[in-house]
Amino acid sequence: MTNRTIIAFDFGTKSIGAAIGQELTGSARALAAFKAQEGKPDWQKIEKLLKEWQPDLVVVGLPLNMDGTEQLVTEQARKFANRLHGRFGVQIALHDERLSTVEARANLFDRGGFRALDKGSVDSASAVVILESWFERQLG
């Protein structure tokens, strides 16, 4: 086990959540969410984030249907991951994110009720869930 710095993105067509974590501790924390126009983020903001944190790996949540089949946004998330790799040369891992939003909403609600459920918070909390479940899968 190494102590890599890893950023996770919860891709969405209107908002992209982000989280940062350390492989050694297996924990993650939410970063700011990015607004997106039909899945296209402000690449300058993404670049600033990557320069600031210098991640060793970027995990992108792969939104699948509950039965494991792909949906339109699955392909958009793959494109986002490919563009991250192409533009910034970062190593990418895709991670099944089924239930991450449900879990993130429950965690936020437990902490702050309905007020905690604004879209950016949910997306970044989803990125935390994606990253922490990715860590768990590496250990398993």
PDB file of C-alpha atoms in Angstrom:
ATOM      1  CA  MET A   1       0.000   0.000   0.000  1.00  0.00           C
ATOM      2  CA  THR A   2       1.391   3.354  -0.978  1.00  0.00           C
ATOM      3  CA  ASN A   3       0.424   6.815   0.156  1.00  0.00           C
ATOM      4  CA  ARG A   4      -0.871   8.123  -3.137  1.00  0.00           C
ATOM      5  CA  THR A   5      -2.961  11.276  -3.304  1.00  0.00           C
ATOM      6  CA  ILE A   6      -6.149  10.531  -5.218  1.00  0.00           C
ATOM      7  CA  ILE A   7      -8.879  12.812  -6.526  1.00  0.00           C
ATOM      8  CA  ALA A   8     -12.319  11.437  -7.314  1.00  0.00           C
ATOM      9  CA  PHE A   9     -14.942  13.021  -9.532  1.00  0.00           C
ATOM     10  CA  ASP A  10     -18.670  12.354  -9.442  1.00  0.00           C
ATOM     11  CA  PHE A  11     -19.556  13.202 -13.037  1.00  0.00           C
ATOM     12  CA  GLY A  12     -22.872  14.822 -13.841  1.00  0.00           C
ATOM     13  CA  THR A  13     -24.129  16.801 -16.819  1.00  0.00           C
ATOM     14  CA  LYS A  14     -24.881  19.899 -14.677  1.00  0.00           C
ATOM     15  CA  SER A  15     -22.450  19.503 -11.804  1.00  0.00           C
ATOM     16  CA  ILE A  16     -19.284  17.519 -11.156  1.00  0.00           C
ATOM     17  CA  GLY A  17     -18.431  16.756  -7.541  1.00  0.00           C
ATOM     18  CA  ALA A  18     -14.832  16.353  -6.383  1.00  0.00           C
ATOM     19  CA  ALA A  19     -13.123  14.750  -3.397  1.00  0.00           C
ATOM     20  CA  ILE A  20      -9.516  14.316  -2.314  1.00  0.00           C
ATOM     21  CA  GLY A  21      -8.115  11.379  -0.379  1.00  0.00           C
ATOM     22  CA  GLN A  22      -4.985   9.607   0.758  1.00  0.00           C
ATOM     23  CA  GLU A  23      -4.562   5.935  -0.040  1.00  0.00           C
ATOM     24  CA  LEU A  24      -2.735   5.242   3.240  1.00  0.00           C
ATOM     25  CA  THR A  25      -5.624   6.418   5.437  1.00  0.00           C
ATOM     26  CA  GLY A  26      -8.373   5.299   3.044  1.00  0.00           C
ATOM     27  CA  SER A  27     -10.304   8.446   3.833  1.00  0.00           C
ATOM     28  CA  ALA A  28     -11.581  11.251   1.629  1.00  0.00           C
ATOM     29  CA  ARG A  29     -13.015  14.722   2.042  1.00  0.00           C
ATOM     30  CA  ALA A  30     -15.217  16.801  -0.208  1.00  0.00           C
ATOM     31  CA  LEU A  31     -13.822  19.554  -2.412  1.00  0.00           C
ATOM     32  CA  ALA A  32     -15.853  22.123  -4.328  1.00  0.00           C
ATOM     33  CA  ALA A  33     -18.273  20.941  -6.997  1.00  0.00           C
ATOM     34  CA  PHE A  34     -17.870  22.308 -10.523  1.00  0.00           C
ATOM     35  CA  LYS A  35     -20.753  23.576 -12.621  1.00  0.00           C
ATOM     36  CA  ALA A  36     -20.970  21.888 -16.012  1.00  0.00           C
ATOM     37  CA  GLN A  37     -22.791  22.727 -19.242  1.00  0.00           C
ATOM     38  CA  GLU A  38     -24.157  19.466 -20.667  1.00  0.00           C
ATOM     39  CA  GLY A  39     -21.267  17.598 -19.072  1.00  0.00           C
ATOM     40  CA  LYS A  40     -18.571  20.097 -20.078  1.00  0.00           C
ATOM     41  CA  PRO A  41     -16.808  21.560 -17.031  1.00  0.00           C
ATOM     42  CA  ASP A  42     -14.734  24.703 -16.831  1.00  0.00           C
ATOM     43  CA  TRP A  43     -11.462  22.956 -17.697  1.00  0.00           C
ATOM     44  CA  GLN A  44      -9.419  25.829 -16.220  1.00  0.00           C
ATOM     45  CA  LYS A  45     -10.956  25.171 -12.796  1.00  0.00           C
ATOM     46  CA  ILE A  46     -10.272  21.434 -13.148  1.00  0.00           C
ATOM     47  CA  GLU A  47      -6.681  22.221 -14.155  1.00  0.00           C
ATOM     48  CA  LYS A  48      -6.260  24.517 -11.122  1.00  0.00           C
ATOM     49  CA  LEU A  49      -7.514  21.720  -8.844  1.00  0.00           C
ATOM     50  CA  LEU A  50      -5.136  19.170 -10.389  1.00  0.00           C
ATOM     51  CA  LYS A  51      -2.172  21.571 -10.142  1.00  0.00           C
ATOM     52  CA  GLU A  52      -3.000  22.360  -6.527  1.00  0.00           C
ATOM     53  CA  TRP A  53      -3.290  18.740  -5.358  1.00  0.00           C
ATOM     54  CA  GLN A  54      -0.957  16.947  -7.840  1.00  0.00           C
ATOM     55  CA  PRO A  55      -2.884  13.646  -7.611  1.00  0.00           C
ATOM     56  CA  ASP A  56      -1.151  10.356  -8.390  1.00  0.00           C
ATOM     57  CA  LEU A  57      -4.461   8.971  -9.659  1.00  0.00           C
ATOM     58  CA  VAL A  58      -7.896  10.300 -10.598  1.00  0.00           C
ATOM     59  CA  VAL A  59     -10.937   8.093  -9.960  1.00  0.00           C
ATOM     60  CA  VAL A  60     -14.031   8.876 -12.034  1.00  0.00           C
ATOM     61  CA  GLY A  61     -17.349   7.432 -10.905  1.00  0.00           C
ATOM     62  CA  LEU A  62     -19.027   5.374 -13.609  1.00  0.00           C
ATOM     63  CA  PRO A  63     -22.816   5.806 -13.387  1.00  0.00           C
ATOM     64  CA  LEU A  64     -24.448   2.479 -14.225  1.00  0.00           C
ATOM     65  CA  ASN A  65     -28.039   1.333 -13.968  1.00  0.00           C
ATOM     66  CA  MET A  66     -28.804  -0.860 -10.956  1.00  0.00           C
ATOM     67  CA  ASP A  67     -28.618  -3.972 -13.167  1.00  0.00           C
ATOM     68  CA  GLY A  68     -25.115  -2.978 -14.302  1.00  0.00           C
ATOM     69  CA  THR A  69     -26.115  -1.800 -17.777  1.00  0.00           C
ATOM     70  CA  GLU A  70     -24.867   1.493 -19.164  1.00  0.00           C
ATOM     71  CA  GLN A  71     -26.897   4.659 -19.695  1.00  0.00           C
ATOM     72  CA  LEU A  72     -26.243   7.827 -21.706  1.00  0.00           C
ATOM     73  CA  VAL A  73     -24.421   9.508 -18.808  1.00  0.00           C
ATOM     74  CA  THR A  74     -22.122   6.434 -18.508  1.00  0.00           C
ATOM     75  CA  GLU A  75     -20.623   7.236 -21.910  1.00  0.00           C
ATOM     76  CA  GLN A  76     -20.367  10.936 -20.983  1.00  0.00           C
ATOM     77  CA  ALA A  77     -18.485  10.009 -17.790  1.00  0.00           C
ATOM     78  CA  ARG A  78     -16.073   7.860 -19.849  1.00  0.00           C
ATOM     79  CA  LYS A  79     -15.486  10.806 -22.205  1.00  0.00           C
ATOM     80  CA  PHE A  80     -14.834  13.074 -19.220  1.00  0.00           C
ATOM     81  CA  ALA A  81     -12.278  10.542 -17.885  1.00  0.00           C
ATOM     82  CA  ASN A  82     -10.609  10.289 -21.318  1.00  0.00           C
ATOM     83  CA  ARG A  83     -10.413  14.082 -21.587  1.00  0.00           C
ATOM     84  CA  LEU A  84      -8.875  14.347 -18.108  1.00  0.00           C
ATOM     85  CA  HIS A  85      -6.214  11.862 -19.192  1.00  0.00           C
ATOM     86  CA  GLY A  86      -5.704  13.496 -22.594  1.00  0.00           C
ATOM     87  CA  ARG A  87      -5.497  17.094 -21.354  1.00  0.00           C
ATOM     88  CA  PHE A  88      -3.568  16.619 -18.134  1.00  0.00           C
ATOM     89  CA  GLY A  89      -1.828  13.241 -18.493  1.00  0.00           C
ATOM     90  CA  VAL A  90      -3.244  11.978 -15.193  1.00  0.00           C
ATOM     91  CA  GLN A  91      -3.685   8.276 -14.573  1.00  0.00           C
ATOM     92  CA  ILE A  92      -7.400   7.381 -14.536  1.00  0.00           C
ATOM     93  CA  ALA A  93      -9.406   4.649 -12.830  1.00  0.00           C
ATOM     94  CA  LEU A  94     -13.141   4.198 -13.470  1.00  0.00           C
ATOM     95  CA  HIS A  95     -15.214   3.048 -10.503  1.00  0.00           C
ATOM     96  CA  ASP A  96     -18.783   1.723 -10.359  1.00  0.00           C
ATOM     97  CA  GLU A  97     -20.713   4.399  -8.477  1.00  0.00           C
ATOM     98  CA  ARG A  98     -24.128   2.773  -8.119  1.00  0.00           C
ATOM     99  CA  LEU A  99     -25.760   4.013  -4.911  1.00  0.00           C
ATOM    100  CA  SER A 100     -23.119   6.701  -4.211  1.00  0.00           C
ATOM    101  CA  THR A 101     -25.639   9.559  -4.505  1.00  0.00           C
ATOM    102  CA  VAL A 102     -28.165   7.722  -2.323  1.00  0.00           C
ATOM    103  CA  GLU A 103     -25.501   7.112   0.322  1.00  0.00           C
ATOM    104  CA  ALA A 104     -24.205  10.697   0.097  1.00  0.00           C
ATOM    105  CA  ARG A 105     -27.714  12.124   0.545  1.00  0.00           C
ATOM    106  CA  ALA A 106     -28.290   9.919   3.595  1.00  0.00           C
ATOM    107  CA  ASN A 107     -24.940  10.965   5.145  1.00  0.00           C
ATOM    108  CA  LEU A 108     -25.604  14.674   4.528  1.00  0.00           C
ATOM    109  CA  PHE A 109     -29.179  14.439   5.798  1.00  0.00           C
ATOM    110  CA  ASP A 110     -27.948  12.735   8.975  1.00  0.00           C
ATOM    111  CA  ARG A 111     -25.593  15.672   9.564  1.00  0.00           C
ATOM    112  CA  GLY A 112     -27.728  18.644   8.534  1.00  0.00           C
ATOM    113  CA  GLY A 113     -31.266  17.720   7.516  1.00  0.00           C
ATOM    114  CA  PHE A 114     -32.778  19.054   4.299  1.00  0.00           C
ATOM    115  CA  ARG A 115     -30.627  22.223   4.385  1.00  0.00           C
ATOM    116  CA  ALA A 116     -27.514  20.098   3.814  1.00  0.00           C
ATOM    117  CA  LEU A 117     -28.897  18.667   0.581  1.00  0.00           C
ATOM    118  CA  ASP A 118     -27.933  21.414  -1.872  1.00  0.00           C
ATOM    119  CA  LYS A 119     -26.763  20.055  -5.233  1.00  0.00           C
ATOM    120  CA  GLY A 120     -23.055  20.917  -4.892  1.00  0.00           C
ATOM    121  CA  SER A 121     -22.848  19.317  -1.453  1.00  0.00           C
ATOM    122  CA  VAL A 122     -24.511  16.138  -2.695  1.00  0.00           C
ATOM    123  CA  ASP A 123     -22.201  15.880  -5.726  1.00  0.00           C
ATOM    124  CA  SER A 124     -19.036  16.385  -3.681  1.00  0.00           C
ATOM    125  CA  ALA A 125     -20.299  14.025  -0.953  1.00  0.00           C
ATOM    126  CA  SER A 126     -20.961  11.487  -3.730  1.00  0.00           C
ATOM    127  CA  ALA A 127     -17.337  11.909  -4.850  1.00  0.00           C
ATOM    128  CA  VAL A 128     -16.263  11.133  -1.244  1.00  0.00           C
ATOM    129  CA  VAL A 129     -18.394   7.954  -1.276  1.00  0.00           C
ATOM    130  CA  ILE A 130     -16.938   6.954  -4.677  1.00  0.00           C
ATOM    131  CA  LEU A 131     -13.375   7.437  -3.448  1.00  0.00           C
ATOM    132  CA  GLU A 132     -13.903   5.669  -0.123  1.00  0.00           C
ATOM    133  CA  SER A 133     -15.575   2.707  -1.850  1.00  0.00           C
ATOM    134  CA  TRP A 134     -12.669   2.619  -4.353  1.00  0.00           C
ATOM    135  CA  PHE A 135     -10.246   2.454  -1.377  1.00  0.00           C
ATOM    136  CA  GLU A 136     -12.277  -0.400   0.146  1.00  0.00           C
ATOM    137  CA  ARG A 137     -12.176  -2.333  -3.132  1.00  0.00           C
ATOM    138  CA  GLN A 138      -8.361  -1.951  -3.293  1.00  0.00           C
ATOM    139  CA  LEU A 139      -8.031  -3.448   0.185  1.00  0.00           C
ATOM    140  CA  GLY A 140     -10.504  -6.252  -0.486  1.00  0.00           C
TER     141      GLY A 140
END
